[in-house]
Coordinates of C-alpha atoms in Angstrom, one line a residue:
X1 CA 90.8 116.5 108.3
X2 CA 89.5 113.1 108.3
X3 CA 86.8 113.9 105.9
X4 CA 85.9 112.4 102.7
X5 CA 86.1 114.2 99.4
X6 CA 83.8 115.2 96.5
X7 CA 81.9 112.2 95.2
X8 CA 83.2 110.4 91.7
X9 CA 80.7 111.1 88.8
X10 CA 78.2 108.5 88.3
X11 CA 78.8 104.7 87.1
X12 CA 77.1 103.3 84.4
X13 CA 74.7 100.1 85.0
X14 CA 75.9 97.1 84.4
X15 CA 75.8 95.9 80.5
X16 CA 74.2 92.9 81.6
X17 CA 71.3 94.7 83.7
X18 CA 71.7 92.2 86.5
X19 CA 72.3 94.9 89.4
X20 CA 69.1 97.1 89.1
X21 CA 67.2 96.6 92.5
X22 CA 68.4 99.9 94.6
X23 CA 69.3 103.0 93.3
X24 CA 71.2 105.2 95.9
X25 CA 71.9 109.1 94.6
X26 CA 73.4 112.0 96.2
X27 CA 71.5 115.8 95.4
X28 CA 73.6 118.5 96.0
X29 CA 72.0 122.2 96.7
X30 CA 74.1 125.2 96.0
X31 CA 74.4 126.7 99.5
X32 CA 77.0 123.9 101.1
X33 CA 77.0 124.6 104.6
X34 CA 77.1 122.0 107.6
X35 CA 74.7 122.8 110.4
X36 CA 74.6 120.7 113.8
X37 CA 72.4 118.3 114.5
X38 CA 68.9 120.1 115.8
X39 CA 69.9 123.3 114.1
X40 CA 67.4 125.0 112.0
X41 CA 67.0 128.2 109.3
X42 CA 65.3 130.8 110.6
X43 CA 62.3 130.3 108.1
X44 CA 63.7 127.0 106.6
X45 CA 64.3 128.3 103.6
X46 CA 66.7 130.1 101.9
X47 CA 70.7 130.4 102.8
X48 CA 72.2 130.2 105.6
X49 CA 75.0 132.7 107.4
X50 CA 78.2 131.5 106.8
X51 CA 80.5 132.9 109.7
X52 CA 84.2 131.4 108.1
X53 CA 85.9 133.3 110.5
X54 CA 89.0 136.0 109.8
X55 CA 92.4 135.8 108.8
X56 CA 95.5 138.4 110.1
X57 CA 98.0 139.3 107.5
X58 CA 100.4 141.3 106.9
X59 CA 102.2 143.2 103.8
X60 CA 105.0 146.0 103.3
X61 CA 107.3 146.4 100.1
X62 CA 111.0 147.0 99.8
X63 CA 111.9 149.4 96.9
X64 CA 115.3 149.1 97.3
X65 CA 114.8 145.0 97.2
X66 CA 111.9 145.4 94.7
X67 CA 110.6 142.8 96.8
X68 CA 107.2 142.2 98.1
X69 CA 106.3 140.6 101.6
X70 CA 103.6 138.8 102.5
X71 CA 103.0 137.3 105.9
X72 CA 100.7 135.1 107.5
X73 CA 100.3 135.5 111.0
X74 CA 96.9 133.9 112.4
X75 CA 93.2 132.7 111.7
X76 CA 90.5 133.3 113.7
X77 CA 87.2 131.2 115.1
X78 CA 87.9 129.0 111.6
X79 CA 84.4 126.9 111.0
X80 CA 85.2 123.3 111.8
X81 CA 85.0 121.2 108.8
X82 CA 85.8 117.5 110.0
X83 CA 83.3 115.0 111.5
X84 CA 85.2 115.1 114.7
X85 CA 84.5 119.0 114.9
X86 CA 87.5 120.6 114.0
X87 CA 89.9 121.3 111.0
X88 CA 93.6 121.4 110.1
X89 CA 94.0 124.8 108.2
X90 CA 96.8 126.1 106.1
X91 CA 96.8 129.2 103.7
X92 CA 97.7 129.5 99.7
X93 CA 98.8 133.0 98.8
X94 CA 98.7 134.0 95.2
X95 CA 99.6 136.9 93.8
X96 CA 97.0 137.5 91.3
X97 CA 96.4 137.7 88.5
X98 CA 98.9 134.8 88.7
X99 CA 97.0 131.5 89.1
X100 CA 99.6 129.4 88.2
X101 CA 102.5 129.7 91.1
X102 CA 101.4 129.2 95.3
X103 CA 103.2 129.2 98.4
X104 CA 101.7 127.5 100.7
X105 CA 102.1 127.8 105.2
X106 CA 102.1 124.6 107.2
X107 CA 99.1 122.7 108.5
X108 CA 98.0 123.6 111.5
X109 CA 96.4 120.5 112.8
X110 CA 92.9 120.7 115.0
X111 CA 92.9 123.9 115.5
X112 CA 90.1 127.0 114.5
X113 CA 92.4 130.0 115.8
X114 CA 95.7 128.9 114.1
X115 CA 99.0 130.7 114.6
X116 CA 100.9 130.6 111.7
X117 CA 103.5 132.7 111.4
X118 CA 105.2 132.5 108.3
X119 CA 107.2 134.7 105.7
X120 CA 106.7 134.7 101.8
X121 CA 108.2 136.6 99.9
X122 CA 107.6 137.8 95.7
X123 CA 111.1 138.8 94.4
X124 CA 111.5 141.2 91.6
X125 CA 108.8 143.1 91.3
X126 CA 109.0 146.3 90.5
X127 CA 106.9 149.5 92.1
X128 CA 104.8 150.2 89.2
X129 CA 104.3 146.2 88.7
X130 CA 103.7 145.6 91.9
X131 CA 100.5 148.3 92.2
X132 CA 98.7 146.1 89.6
X133 CA 98.8 142.8 91.8
X134 CA 96.4 141.5 94.2
X135 CA 97.4 139.4 96.9
X136 CA 94.8 136.4 97.5
X137 CA 94.9 134.6 100.3
X138 CA 92.6 131.3 100.2
X139 CA 92.3 129.2 103.8
X140 CA 91.7 125.3 103.3
X141 CA 91.0 122.3 105.7
X142 CA 94.2 119.7 104.9
X143 CA 93.1 116.1 103.9
X144 CA 96.0 113.6 103.3
X145 CA 93.7 111.6 101.6
X146 CA 91.2 113.4 99.6
X147 CA 90.5 116.8 98.0
X148 CA 91.5 120.0 100.4
X149 CA 88.4 121.2 101.8
X150 CA 88.2 125.2 101.2
X151 CA 86.9 127.3 104.2
X152 CA 87.7 131.1 102.8
X153 CA 89.1 133.6 100.9
X154 CA 90.5 137.1 101.4
X155 CA 92.5 139.5 98.5
X156 CA 93.4 142.8 98.7
X157 CA 93.9 145.2 95.6
X158 CA 97.7 146.2 95.8
X159 CA 97.2 149.7 94.5
X160 CA 94.5 150.3 97.4
X161 CA 97.5 150.2 99.8
X162 CA 100.4 152.4 101.0
X163 CA 103.3 150.4 100.1
X164 CA 106.4 149.9 102.0
X165 CA 106.4 149.2 105.8
X166 CA 104.8 146.2 106.8
X167 CA 101.6 146.8 107.6
X168 CA 99.0 144.1 109.2
X169 CA 95.6 143.8 107.9
X170 CA 92.4 141.7 109.8
X171 CA 89.9 140.2 107.4
X172 CA 87.0 138.3 107.4
X173 CA 87.2 135.1 105.5
X174 CA 85.1 135.3 102.8
X175 CA 83.2 131.8 100.8
X176 CA 86.0 131.0 98.4
X177 CA 84.4 132.0 94.5
X178 CA 87.8 130.7 92.4
X179 CA 87.3 126.8 90.8
X180 CA 88.2 124.8 93.7
X181 CA 85.4 126.0 96.0
X182 CA 83.1 128.3 94.0
X183 CA 79.4 127.5 95.7
X184 CA 76.7 125.8 93.2
X185 CA 79.5 124.0 91.4
X186 CA 77.6 120.6 91.8
X187 CA 74.1 122.5 91.9
X188 CA 71.3 119.5 91.2
X189 CA 73.4 117.2 89.9
X190 CA 73.1 113.4 91.0
X191 CA 76.9 112.2 92.1
X192 CA 76.9 109.1 92.3
X193 CA 74.9 106.4 91.7
X194 CA 75.2 102.3 93.0
X195 CA 73.5 99.3 92.8
X196 CA 72.2 95.8 94.9
X197 CA 72.4 92.5 93.7
X198 CA 68.6 90.7 92.4
X199 CA 67.0 89.2 94.7
X200 CA 64.8 86.8 92.5
X201 CA 61.0 85.8 93.2
X202 CA 61.3 87.2 96.8
X203 CA 58.9 89.8 98.6
X204 CA 61.0 89.8 101.5
X205 CA 64.6 90.3 100.7
X206 CA 67.8 90.7 102.6
X207 CA 70.2 92.7 101.0
X208 CA 72.3 93.2 103.4
X209 CA 75.0 95.5 101.4
X210 CA 77.5 98.8 102.0
X211 CA 77.7 101.4 99.7
X212 CA 80.4 104.4 100.5
X213 CA 79.8 107.8 99.3
X214 CA 82.1 110.3 99.4
X215 CA 80.5 113.5 100.5
X216 CA 82.1 116.5 102.3
X217 CA 81.2 117.2 106.0
X218 CA 80.4 120.6 104.7
X219 CA 77.7 119.7 102.3
X220 CA 75.9 117.1 104.0
X221 CA 72.8 119.5 105.0
X222 CA 72.1 120.1 101.7
X223 CA 72.7 116.2 100.3
X224 CA 69.8 113.6 100.0
X225 CA 70.1 110.2 99.8
X226 CA 67.5 108.3 96.9
X227 CA 66.5 104.7 97.8
X228 CA 64.4 103.4 95.1
X229 CA 63.5 99.5 95.0
X230 CA 62.5 98.0 91.7
X231 CA 61.1 95.0 90.0
X232 CA 63.8 93.8 87.9
X233 CA 62.2 92.8 84.3
X234 CA 64.7 91.5 81.6
X235 CA 62.7 92.1 78.8
X236 CA 61.1 95.5 79.7
X237 CA 61.7 98.3 81.8
X238 CA 62.1 98.2 85.4
X239 CA 58.8 99.0 87.4
X240 CA 59.5 100.8 90.5
X241 CA 58.0 99.8 93.4
X242 CA 59.0 102.8 95.8
X243 CA 61.4 105.1 97.1
X244 CA 62.6 106.7 100.3
X245 CA 64.5 110.4 100.5
X246 CA 67.1 111.0 103.0
X247 CA 68.1 114.5 104.1
X248 CA 67.9 117.2 106.5
X249 CA 64.7 117.9 105.1
X250 CA 62.7 115.0 104.2
X251 CA 59.6 113.6 106.7
X252 CA 59.8 113.2 110.3
X253 CA 61.2 110.0 110.3
X254 CA 64.3 110.4 107.8
X255 CA 65.1 113.5 109.4
X256 CA 65.2 111.6 112.5
X257 CA 67.6 109.0 110.7
X258 CA 69.7 112.0 109.1
X259 CA 70.0 113.3 112.3
X260 CA 71.3 110.6 114.2
X261 CA 74.0 109.7 111.6
X262 CA 75.2 113.2 112.0
X263 CA 75.6 113.1 115.9
X264 CA 77.0 109.0 116.0
X265 CA 79.6 109.2 113.1
X266 CA 81.6 106.4 111.5
X267 CA 78.9 104.3 112.9
X268 CA 75.8 102.9 111.2
X269 CA 72.7 103.8 112.4
X270 CA 69.9 101.2 111.1
X271 CA 66.2 102.2 110.4
X272 CA 62.8 100.7 109.4
X273 CA 61.2 103.2 106.6
X274 CA 57.9 102.8 104.9
X275 CA 58.3 103.0 100.8
X276 CA 56.4 106.1 99.4
X277 CA 55.1 106.1 95.4

């Protein structure tokens, strides 16, 4: 999908300190859910229930060839992860506890109900070893320019499956719990900080500077942009003039700006805001 990646870590201020006027920072909270503009929680608080779709797959074992077969069939009602309102899903297959080796399906472009119909063979596994393994399927949204975005996962311990002929399962996807998609990894962290140039001896400055921030679409709902206007002091600490907080849950003017931004992707949306102490 055409979506931005996780933001890089904060940048240190310039050594000479000549660029501290505006402080932009993103704060991500644990529930990384992207809702369409105008959506609200039932009570305005707490986690939002995620619908991650489901996946169909088959598992079988050949005692004669000591080979485990995992067939990834299709996905259904996957969530949109891209700004365009769709996803480019593919599946990674692991045989836990081995996390080093993985197999992958092809990417299905712009498809929330993909059909993969791909077969994967894990050869040379005696039955007693196979019973100790757990096939783990992770569905991701492909991004050619940055990190792939996890959609959901399923796993099925083979000691709970009657191995033999190919057996087909439908499983609801759950939020990813491994390192690539753990919810809360960016909890309360400042992701990035950028500054404008200093406008000297000016009470009506015109900056006209742009700052790109790479934020995955699915975390925008829990992202806050803090804009701090400061008075530069070369000899002592800079004085804060005022701030604005842009997010889904700020004041009415800020929320309107945020919703306008979400409704018009890849478009610069300008609006005046009053600074707050």
